[in-house]
Coordinates of C-alpha atoms and ligand atoms in Angstrom, one line a residue:
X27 CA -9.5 13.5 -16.1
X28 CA -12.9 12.6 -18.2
X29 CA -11.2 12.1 -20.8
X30 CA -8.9 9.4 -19.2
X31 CA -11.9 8.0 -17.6
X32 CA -14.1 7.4 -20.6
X33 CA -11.2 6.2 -22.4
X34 CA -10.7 3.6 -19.0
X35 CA -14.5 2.6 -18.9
X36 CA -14.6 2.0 -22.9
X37 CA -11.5 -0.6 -22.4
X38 CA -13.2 -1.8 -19.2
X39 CA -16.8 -2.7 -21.0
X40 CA -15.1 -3.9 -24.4
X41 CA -12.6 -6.3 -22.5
X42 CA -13.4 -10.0 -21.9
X43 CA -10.9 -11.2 -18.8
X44 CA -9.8 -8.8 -16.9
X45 CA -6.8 -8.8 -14.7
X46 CA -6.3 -6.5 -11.7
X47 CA -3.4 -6.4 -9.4
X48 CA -1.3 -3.9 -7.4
X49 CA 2.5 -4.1 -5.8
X50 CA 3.6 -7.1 -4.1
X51 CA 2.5 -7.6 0.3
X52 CA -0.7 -5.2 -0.3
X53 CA -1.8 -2.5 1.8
X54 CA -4.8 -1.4 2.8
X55 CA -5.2 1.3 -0.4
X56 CA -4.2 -1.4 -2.1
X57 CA -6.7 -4.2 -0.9
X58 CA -9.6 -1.9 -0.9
X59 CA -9.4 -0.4 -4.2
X60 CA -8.9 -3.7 -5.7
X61 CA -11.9 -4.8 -4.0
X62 CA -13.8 -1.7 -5.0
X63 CA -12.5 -2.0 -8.3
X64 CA -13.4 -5.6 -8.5
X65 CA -17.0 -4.6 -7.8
X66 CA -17.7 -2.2 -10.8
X67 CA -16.1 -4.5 -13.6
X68 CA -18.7 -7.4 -12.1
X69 CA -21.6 -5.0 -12.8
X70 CA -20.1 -4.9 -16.6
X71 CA -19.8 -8.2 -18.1
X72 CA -16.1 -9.1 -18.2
X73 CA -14.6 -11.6 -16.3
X74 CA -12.0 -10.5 -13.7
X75 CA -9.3 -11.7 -11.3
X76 CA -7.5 -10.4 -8.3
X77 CA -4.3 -11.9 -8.0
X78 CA -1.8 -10.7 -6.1
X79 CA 2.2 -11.7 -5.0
X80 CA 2.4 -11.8 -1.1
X81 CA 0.6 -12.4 2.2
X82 CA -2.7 -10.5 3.0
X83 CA -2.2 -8.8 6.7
X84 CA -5.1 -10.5 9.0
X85 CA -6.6 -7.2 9.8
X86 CA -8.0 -6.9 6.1
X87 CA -9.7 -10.3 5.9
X88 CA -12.9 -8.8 6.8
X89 CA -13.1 -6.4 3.4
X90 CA -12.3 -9.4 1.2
X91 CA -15.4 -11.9 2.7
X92 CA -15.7 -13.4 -0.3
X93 CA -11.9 -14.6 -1.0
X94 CA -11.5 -13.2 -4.2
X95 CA -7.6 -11.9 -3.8
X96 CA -6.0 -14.8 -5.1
X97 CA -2.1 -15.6 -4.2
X98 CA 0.0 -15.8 -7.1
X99 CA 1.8 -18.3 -5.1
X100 CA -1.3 -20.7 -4.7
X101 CA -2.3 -20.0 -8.2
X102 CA -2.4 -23.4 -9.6
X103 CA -4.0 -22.5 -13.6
X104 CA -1.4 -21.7 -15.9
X105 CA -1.6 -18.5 -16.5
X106 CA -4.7 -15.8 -17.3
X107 CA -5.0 -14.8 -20.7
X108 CA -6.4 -11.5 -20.0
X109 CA -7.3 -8.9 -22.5
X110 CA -6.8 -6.1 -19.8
X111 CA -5.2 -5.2 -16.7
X112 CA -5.3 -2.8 -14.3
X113 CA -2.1 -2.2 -11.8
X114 CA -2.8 -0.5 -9.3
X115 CA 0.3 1.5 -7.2
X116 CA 2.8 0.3 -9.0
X117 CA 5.6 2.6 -10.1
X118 CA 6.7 -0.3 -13.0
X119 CA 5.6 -3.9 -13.6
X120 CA 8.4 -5.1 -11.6
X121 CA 6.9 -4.2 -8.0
X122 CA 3.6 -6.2 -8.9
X123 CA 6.5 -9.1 -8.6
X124 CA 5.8 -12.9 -9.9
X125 CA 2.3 -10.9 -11.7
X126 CA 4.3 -9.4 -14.0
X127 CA 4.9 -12.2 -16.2
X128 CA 1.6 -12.5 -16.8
X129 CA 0.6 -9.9 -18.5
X130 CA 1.3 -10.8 -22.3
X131 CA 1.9 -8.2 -25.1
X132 CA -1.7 -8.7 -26.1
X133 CA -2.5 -7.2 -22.7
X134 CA -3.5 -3.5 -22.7
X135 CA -2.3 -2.2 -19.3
X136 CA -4.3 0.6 -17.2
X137 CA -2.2 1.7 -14.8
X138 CA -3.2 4.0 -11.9
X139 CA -1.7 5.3 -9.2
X140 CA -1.1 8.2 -6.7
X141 CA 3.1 8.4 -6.7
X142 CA 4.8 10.6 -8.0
X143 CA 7.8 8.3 -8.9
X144 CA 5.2 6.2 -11.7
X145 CA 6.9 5.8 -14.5
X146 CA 3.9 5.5 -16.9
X147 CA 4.1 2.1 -18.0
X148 CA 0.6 1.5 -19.0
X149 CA -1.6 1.5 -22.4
X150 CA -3.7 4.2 -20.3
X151 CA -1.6 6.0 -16.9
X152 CA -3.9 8.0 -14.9
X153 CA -1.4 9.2 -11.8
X154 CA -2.6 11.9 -9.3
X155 CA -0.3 12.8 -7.0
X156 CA -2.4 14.9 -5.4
X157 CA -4.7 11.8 -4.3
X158 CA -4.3 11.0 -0.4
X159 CA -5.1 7.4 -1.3
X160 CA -5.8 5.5 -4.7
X161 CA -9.7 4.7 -2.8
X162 CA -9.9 8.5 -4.1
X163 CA -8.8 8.2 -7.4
X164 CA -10.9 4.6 -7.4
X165 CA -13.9 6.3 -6.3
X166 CA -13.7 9.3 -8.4
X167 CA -13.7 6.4 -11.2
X168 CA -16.5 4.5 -10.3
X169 CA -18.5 7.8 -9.7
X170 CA -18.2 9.0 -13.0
X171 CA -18.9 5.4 -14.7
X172 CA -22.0 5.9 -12.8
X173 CA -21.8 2.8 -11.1
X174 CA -24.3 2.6 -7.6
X175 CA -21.8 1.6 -4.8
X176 CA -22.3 -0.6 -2.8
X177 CA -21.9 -0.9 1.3
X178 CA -19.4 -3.4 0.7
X179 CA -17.6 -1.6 -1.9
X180 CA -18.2 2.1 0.3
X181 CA -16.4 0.3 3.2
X182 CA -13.6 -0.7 0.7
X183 CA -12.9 2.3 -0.4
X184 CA -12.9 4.2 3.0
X185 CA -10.5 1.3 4.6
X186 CA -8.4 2.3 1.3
X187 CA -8.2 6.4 2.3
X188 CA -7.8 6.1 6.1
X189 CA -5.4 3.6 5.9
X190 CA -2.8 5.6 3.6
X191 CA -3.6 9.0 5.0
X192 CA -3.3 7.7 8.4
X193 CA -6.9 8.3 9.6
X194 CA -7.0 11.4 8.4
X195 CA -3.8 12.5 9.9
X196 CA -1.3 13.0 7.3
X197 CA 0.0 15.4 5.3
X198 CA -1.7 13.8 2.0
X199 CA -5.4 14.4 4.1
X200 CA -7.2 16.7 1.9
X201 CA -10.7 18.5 1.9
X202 CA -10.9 15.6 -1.1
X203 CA -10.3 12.8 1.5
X204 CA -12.7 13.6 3.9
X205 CA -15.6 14.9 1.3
X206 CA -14.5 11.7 -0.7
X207 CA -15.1 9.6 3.0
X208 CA -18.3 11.5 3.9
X209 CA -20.0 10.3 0.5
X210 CA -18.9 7.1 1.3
X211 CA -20.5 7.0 5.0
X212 CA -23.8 7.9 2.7
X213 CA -23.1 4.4 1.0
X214 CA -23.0 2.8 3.8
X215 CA -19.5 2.7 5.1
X216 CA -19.2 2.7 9.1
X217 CA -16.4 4.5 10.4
X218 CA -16.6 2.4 14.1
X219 CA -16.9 -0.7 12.4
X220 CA -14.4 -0.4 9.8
X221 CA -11.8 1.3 12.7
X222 CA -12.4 -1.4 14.7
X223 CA -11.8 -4.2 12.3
X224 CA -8.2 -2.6 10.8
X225 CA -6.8 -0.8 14.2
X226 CA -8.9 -2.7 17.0
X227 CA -8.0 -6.1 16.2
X228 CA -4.3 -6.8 17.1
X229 CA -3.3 -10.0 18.7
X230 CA -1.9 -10.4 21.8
X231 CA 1.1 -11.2 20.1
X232 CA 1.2 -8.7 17.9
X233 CA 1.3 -6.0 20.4
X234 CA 3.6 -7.7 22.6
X235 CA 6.0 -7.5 19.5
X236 CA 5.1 -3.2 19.8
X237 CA 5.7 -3.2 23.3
X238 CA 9.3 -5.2 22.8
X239 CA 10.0 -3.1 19.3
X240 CA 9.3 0.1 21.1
X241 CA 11.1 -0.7 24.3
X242 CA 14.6 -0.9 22.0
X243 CA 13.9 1.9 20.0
X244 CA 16.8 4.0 19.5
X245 CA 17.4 7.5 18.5
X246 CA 20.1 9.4 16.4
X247 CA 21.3 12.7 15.4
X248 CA 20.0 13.9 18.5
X249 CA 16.5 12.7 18.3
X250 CA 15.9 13.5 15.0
X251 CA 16.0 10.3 13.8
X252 CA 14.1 7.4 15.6
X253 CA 15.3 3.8 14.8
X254 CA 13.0 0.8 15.1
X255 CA 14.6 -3.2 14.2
X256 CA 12.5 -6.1 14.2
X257 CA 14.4 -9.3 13.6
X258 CA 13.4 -12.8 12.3
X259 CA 14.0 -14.6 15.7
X260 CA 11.5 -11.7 16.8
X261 CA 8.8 -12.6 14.3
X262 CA 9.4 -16.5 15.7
X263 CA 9.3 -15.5 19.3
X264 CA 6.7 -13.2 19.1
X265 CA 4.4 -16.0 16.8
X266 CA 3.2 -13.1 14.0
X267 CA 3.8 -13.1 10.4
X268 CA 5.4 -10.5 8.6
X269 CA 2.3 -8.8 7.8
X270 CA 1.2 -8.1 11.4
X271 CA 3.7 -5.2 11.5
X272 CA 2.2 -2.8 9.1
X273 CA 1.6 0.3 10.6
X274 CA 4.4 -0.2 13.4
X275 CA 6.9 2.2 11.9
X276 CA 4.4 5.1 12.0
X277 CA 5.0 4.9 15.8
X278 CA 8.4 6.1 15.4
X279 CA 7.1 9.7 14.9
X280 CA 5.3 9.8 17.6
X281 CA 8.4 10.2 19.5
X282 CA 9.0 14.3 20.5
X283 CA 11.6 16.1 18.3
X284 CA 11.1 12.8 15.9
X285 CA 11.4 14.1 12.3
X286 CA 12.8 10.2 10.4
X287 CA 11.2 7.5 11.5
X288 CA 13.2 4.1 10.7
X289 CA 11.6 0.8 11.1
X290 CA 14.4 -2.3 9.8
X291 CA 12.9 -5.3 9.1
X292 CA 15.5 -8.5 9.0
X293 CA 13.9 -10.9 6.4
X294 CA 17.1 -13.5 6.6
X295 CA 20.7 -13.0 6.4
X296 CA 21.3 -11.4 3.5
X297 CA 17.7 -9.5 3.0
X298 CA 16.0 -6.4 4.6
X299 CA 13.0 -4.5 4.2
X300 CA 13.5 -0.9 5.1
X301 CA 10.4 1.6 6.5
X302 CA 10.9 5.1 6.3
X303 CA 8.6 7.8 7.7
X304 CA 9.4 11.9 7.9
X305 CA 7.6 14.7 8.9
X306 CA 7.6 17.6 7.1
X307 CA 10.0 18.6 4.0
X308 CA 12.4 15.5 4.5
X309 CA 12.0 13.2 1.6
X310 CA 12.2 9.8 2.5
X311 CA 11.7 8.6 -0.8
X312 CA 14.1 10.1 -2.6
X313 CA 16.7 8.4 -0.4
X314 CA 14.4 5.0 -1.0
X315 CA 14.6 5.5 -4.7
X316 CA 18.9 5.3 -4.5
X317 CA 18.4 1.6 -3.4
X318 CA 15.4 0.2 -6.1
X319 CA 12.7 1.5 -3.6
X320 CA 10.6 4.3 -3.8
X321 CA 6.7 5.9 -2.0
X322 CA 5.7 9.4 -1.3
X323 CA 7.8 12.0 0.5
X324 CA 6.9 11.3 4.0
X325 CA 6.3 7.4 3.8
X326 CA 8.7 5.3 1.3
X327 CA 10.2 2.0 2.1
X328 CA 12.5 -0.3 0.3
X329 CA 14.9 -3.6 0.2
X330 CA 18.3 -3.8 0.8
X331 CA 20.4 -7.0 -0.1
X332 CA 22.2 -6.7 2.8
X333 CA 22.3 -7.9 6.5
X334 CA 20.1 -6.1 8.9
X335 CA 23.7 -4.7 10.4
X336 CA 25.1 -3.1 7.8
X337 CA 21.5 -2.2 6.3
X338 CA 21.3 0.2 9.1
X339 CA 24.4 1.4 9.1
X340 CA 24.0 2.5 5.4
X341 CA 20.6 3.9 5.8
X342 CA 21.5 5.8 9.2
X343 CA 24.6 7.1 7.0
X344 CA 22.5 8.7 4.2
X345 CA 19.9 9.7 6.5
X346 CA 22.5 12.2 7.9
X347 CA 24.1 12.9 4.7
X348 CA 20.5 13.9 3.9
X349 CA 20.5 16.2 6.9
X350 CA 23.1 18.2 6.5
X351 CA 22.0 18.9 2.7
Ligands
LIG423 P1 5.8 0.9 3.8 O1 6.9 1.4 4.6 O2 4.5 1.0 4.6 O3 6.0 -0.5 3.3 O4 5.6 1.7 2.5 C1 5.4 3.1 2.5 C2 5.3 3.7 1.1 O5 6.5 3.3 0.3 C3 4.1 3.1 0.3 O6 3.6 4.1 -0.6 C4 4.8 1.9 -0.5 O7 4.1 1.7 -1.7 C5 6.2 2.5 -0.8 N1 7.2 1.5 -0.8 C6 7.6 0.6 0.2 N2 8.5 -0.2 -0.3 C7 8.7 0.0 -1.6 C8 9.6 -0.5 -2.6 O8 10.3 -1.5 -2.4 N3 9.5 0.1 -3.8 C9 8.7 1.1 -4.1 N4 8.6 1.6 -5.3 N5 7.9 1.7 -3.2 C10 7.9 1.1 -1.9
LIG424 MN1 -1.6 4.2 -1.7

């Protein structure tokens, strides 16, 4: 690992624009280790950029005050020449989307991540799979460049590792999370606050959409699979963007007996964004990976070119296949 680091923080302090991005939509690991990220290279002297393909979900405004996570879609400057780049939870360039073109041969990539289907793409690839969040691999980072967190940068960093290890809940929460969280608390980091501002914070409409989601959830294989489907003319009803639903599908497991959790997002005719969660030793992302997607063993996703019909019905079908493996 030191060895990686130094040979991260060298390219870091010797680099003049720096890019740093992460896979397209953003989650909350990958929103706060940008952030946290963002904050170290501005106590070096390089230049650096967040930019990012996607929409931002609402509930992570607060850890980006400053509106430094820039849209590559409102990015008006021809392009940024940067000498360096760090992607962040990416398996390959591709899922960073639009980004991707970009980053020019003359580019030296840093890629770091926490899943285990990376393909090690970068000039430097530090993957830990054993990592509950990237925030833990970011922090670990930062510590050893001996860079002084910040509140702000604490409270990134612990947004990062409770949102992907599902407050502390799943099966990636390690003694390393939680010692990892406690340091940050030290720096500053408020665990009320910072719950409040990702979990407390839903809009009416928003949880009306929950309420109508969860009222037509349906269940498979006899109960061992629980199927959620949010359509577009749901989205329009209901008033939320896209974003607002992150998290939902984790309410599939809590149902009794639950061990796939589905969620099918329709986002037009011919486009849909599968969620999968599991408990246990099903692996949801090896079935992602057979349609371009890919995550972790108990959380993947991906996107099928298909209608939201037959979507499920080919998903459900594999799911089942995987069952009686
Ligand atoms: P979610 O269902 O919350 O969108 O994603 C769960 C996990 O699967 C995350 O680790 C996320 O990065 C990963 N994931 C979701 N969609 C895709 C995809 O299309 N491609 C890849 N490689 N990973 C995905
Ligand atoms: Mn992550």
């Amino acid at each position: 690992m030191s060895d990686i680091f130094k040979q991260i923080i060298q390219l870091a302090v010797n680099s003049r624009k720096i890019l740093i991005t992460s896979h397209m939509d953003p989650d909350g690991d990958s929103i706060g280790s940008q952030l946290a990220l963002k904050d170290w290279l501005e106590s070096l002297s390089a230049e650096s950029k967040i930019l990012n393909q996607g929409k931002i979900s609402s509930k992570y405004l607060f850890l980006d005050d400053k509106k430094t996570i820039e849209s590559i879609d409102e990015f008006s400057e021809k392009g940024y020449a940067a000498d360096l780049a760090f992607v962040l939870e990416c398996p390959n360039l591709e899922r960073t989307g639009k980004i991707k073109k970009l980053i020019t041969d003359k580019c030296k990539i840093v890629n770091l991540d926490h899943h285990p289907d990376n393909s090690s793409f970068g000039y430097v690839n530090y993957v830990d799979t054993h990592a509950g969040a990237l925030g833990e691999i970011i922090y670990e980072l930062l510590s050893f460049a001996g860079f002084q967190l910040t509140k702000n940068a604490a409270t990134r960093l612990y947004a990062a590792i409770i949102t992907d290890t599902g407050r502390f809940s799943f099966s990636n929460t390690t003694f390393r999370s939680l010692k990892i969280c406690s340091e940050l608390i030290n720096y500053g980091a408020d665990p009320k606050e910072i719950n409040h501002q990702i979990y407390y914070n839903n809009s009416e409409s928003a949880l009306k959409l929950l309420g109508f989601t969860l009222q037509n959830i349906k269940t498979y294989n006899e109960g061992k699979i629980a199927c959620m489907v949010i359509k577009q003319e749901d989205l329009e009803n209901f008033k939320i963007s896209a974003g607002e639903t992150e998290g939902l599908v984790d309410y599939s497991l809590y149902l009794r007996g639950a061990e796939v959790g589905v969620l099918f997002t329709q986002k037009n005719d011919s486009l849909t964004k599968v969620s999968l969660r599991s408990q246990n030793s099903f692996d949801v992302s090896s079935l992602a990976r057979i349609f371009g997607g890919g995550g972790h063993r108990n959380a993947a996703g991906c996107t099928i070119y298909q209608d939201l019909n037959s979507t499920r019905d080919l998903i459900l079908q594999k799911i089942e296949e995987q069952f009686k493996l």
